[in-house]
Amino acid sequence: MFVIVGDKGRDHVVVLHHILSKASLRPRPSVLWCYKKELGFTTHRKKRMRMLQKKMRAGKAGLDDEKPFDLFVASTQIRYCYYSETHKILGNTYGMCVLQDFEAITPNLLARTIETIEGGGLVVILLSSLTSLRQLYTMAMDVHARYRTEAHSDVVGRFNERFLLSLASCEACCVLDDDLNILPISSHMNTLKAVTPSDKERASSNELALKELLQSLSDSPQLRSLLRLCKTLDQAKVVLKLLNIVGENNLKYTVSLTAARGRGKSAALGLATAGAIGSGFSNLFVTSPSPENLKTYFQFVCRGFDALSFKEHMDYEVVQSTNAEFNKAIVRINVTRSHRQTIQYIHPTDANKLGQAELVIIDEAAAIPLVHVKRLLGPYLVFMASTVNGYEGTGRSLSLKLLHQLRQETACITAIHTGAASSSKESVITATSGRVLNELVLEESIRYGAGDPVESWINQLLCLDIALAPKVSSGCPAPSDCDLYPFSALPKLHSLVIVQAIFP
């Protein structure tokens, strides 16, 4: 992560992206560029390229005559996004993120944008309006306007202070001036550590276990071909469990898949959906806060089709939205290989359209109001994925209310699978609806490396590790034993322990 202070920071984005491209063995990294209202430059890629090619054909200009930033904009896949529309990028993955107009940034925006960057990617924060980091303490943020009243006209930017102090503790953060000189707050960058052997050994052992799992499925070529697309052993086991549930053809299952960001939930759902189509399911529906959030899901549905030897335009057809607000997102896949099958996106409020559903996939269920999630549950197979940590996981109603309610409804009828191994768990069927709740968890990270420092930094800064928050086990003390302090008087407010104790 780079924080660049100064007016020339935008020009150095080109240099950082070039370094990232050279260091990566993958295709040219995509860029997410977020801003408040005005970018300060034109974004029409095709027009830029046409003008450049026209000049080169006429012999009036060459590549050396163009500014590096103009070439970067014309040749790079950049997703420009207003801060007010960042909810549309949830669930997507980019190689680099650029955040300008710092005065418009809020904690919510930080969480939404930074969590979309893959491991090994770059986050660049431009502080173009500042000449010194000290100005960040007194910087007037846009969000402060809502807190100003006639009685309280002065607003203290406490989050700015916490943000600045946290940069010093982030091992992967480098604060630079606009000449790319390292500022004293990032003096820790002088000592970089290599990956420890223990991390490499742990990764190799998981890869070996994944290969053994694939070899054990040699008698099921279609199942094996789908699991080959899994990146971790954890993800392969979840996809295998989902496909086994699909193979049972029992529409009474409700499967809850929970994990932190970047663990491969959407990819697992996409592969399971491809397997369901291969098993003969006809009417499949998928929902999410926005169809743009399902980019990864549909991408892995298509990869699953390729693994099953489906041919696009012959066996299936991808339908994109014509709504300009959805940025050509996929909203439907029609499959016609053996019989008519469909995968249809619906809005979370359109539960009345699920009359003929056989499988319903709810992606990012924690970002959907609980009342809509409950209405989406019905007499069909339900796969429900939710983020427990991170921005999307801040909606606790799913885990605290819905899943708790489904567990509580398992009072009367209990079915135990006979002949199963001693380590197998019993399946509990609800007395009211006769449905089986199956809970799955993904822990192994795919998007990030193990213990990614930027992921740890954003979780600590914004208190997103809800599972790690300190729990009070002894109850509350008597009021007479308590002391009342003004909020501003708390010592070291940036301390993680104090903040998590106040906002558990």
PDB file of N, CA and C in Angstrom, residues 49-62:
ATOM      1  N   MET A  49      -6.917   6.076 -28.125  1.00  0.00           N
ATOM      2  CA  MET A  49      -6.157   5.172 -28.981  1.00  0.00           C
ATOM      3  C   MET A  49      -6.320   5.535 -30.457  1.00  0.00           C
ATOM      4  N   ARG A  50      -7.527   5.918 -30.868  1.00  0.00           N
ATOM      5  CA  ARG A  50      -7.741   6.304 -32.267  1.00  0.00           C
ATOM      6  C   ARG A  50      -6.918   7.538 -32.627  1.00  0.00           C
ATOM      7  N   MET A  51      -6.888   8.517 -31.726  1.00  0.00           N
ATOM      8  CA  MET A  51      -6.113   9.728 -31.992  1.00  0.00           C
ATOM      9  C   MET A  51      -4.627   9.413 -32.072  1.00  0.00           C
ATOM     10  N   LEU A  52      -4.156   8.538 -31.174  1.00  0.00           N
ATOM     11  CA  LEU A  52      -2.735   8.189 -31.183  1.00  0.00           C
ATOM     12  C   LEU A  52      -2.367   7.430 -32.454  1.00  0.00           C
ATOM     13  N   GLN A  53      -3.199   6.459 -32.857  1.00  0.00           N
ATOM     14  CA  GLN A  53      -2.919   5.693 -34.066  1.00  0.00           C
ATOM     15  C   GLN A  53      -2.973   6.576 -35.312  1.00  0.00           C
ATOM     16  N   LYS A  54      -3.900   7.534 -35.323  1.00  0.00           N
ATOM     17  CA  LYS A  54      -4.010   8.442 -36.468  1.00  0.00           C
ATOM     18  C   LYS A  54      -2.756   9.294 -36.596  1.00  0.00           C
ATOM     19  N   LYS A  55      -2.246   9.782 -35.473  1.00  0.00           N
ATOM     20  CA  LYS A  55      -1.027  10.590 -35.505  1.00  0.00           C
ATOM     21  C   LYS A  55       0.174   9.764 -35.956  1.00  0.00           C
ATOM     22  N   MET A  56       0.235   8.504 -35.488  1.00  0.00           N
ATOM     23  CA  MET A  56       1.371   7.662 -35.852  1.00  0.00           C
ATOM     24  C   MET A  56       1.332   7.301 -37.335  1.00  0.00           C
ATOM     25  N   ARG A  57       0.139   7.042 -37.885  1.00  0.00           N
ATOM     26  CA  ARG A  57       0.040   6.735 -39.321  1.00  0.00           C
ATOM     27  C   ARG A  57       0.423   7.941 -40.171  1.00  0.00           C
ATOM     28  N   ALA A  58       0.083   9.132 -39.662  1.00  0.00           N
ATOM     29  CA  ALA A  58       0.418  10.352 -40.409  1.00  0.00           C
ATOM     30  C   ALA A  58       1.869  10.763 -40.214  1.00  0.00           C
ATOM     31  N   GLY A  59       2.574  10.059 -39.338  1.00  0.00           N
ATOM     32  CA  GLY A  59       3.966  10.388 -39.081  1.00  0.00           C
ATOM     33  C   GLY A  59       4.159  11.636 -38.263  1.00  0.00           C
ATOM     34  N   LYS A  60       3.099  12.093 -37.615  1.00  0.00           N
ATOM     35  CA  LYS A  60       3.187  13.324 -36.835  1.00  0.00           C
ATOM     36  C   LYS A  60       3.573  13.072 -35.387  1.00  0.00           C
ATOM     37  N   ALA A  61       3.489  11.823 -34.951  1.00  0.00           N
ATOM     38  CA  ALA A  61       3.774  11.551 -33.549  1.00  0.00           C
ATOM     39  C   ALA A  61       4.182  10.096 -33.403  1.00  0.00           C
ATOM     40  N   GLY A  62       4.900   9.814 -32.355  1.00  0.00           N
ATOM     41  CA  GLY A  62       5.282   8.454 -31.988  1.00  0.00           C
ATOM     42  C   GLY A  62       4.946   8.197 -30.541  1.00  0.00           C
TER      43      GLY A  62
END
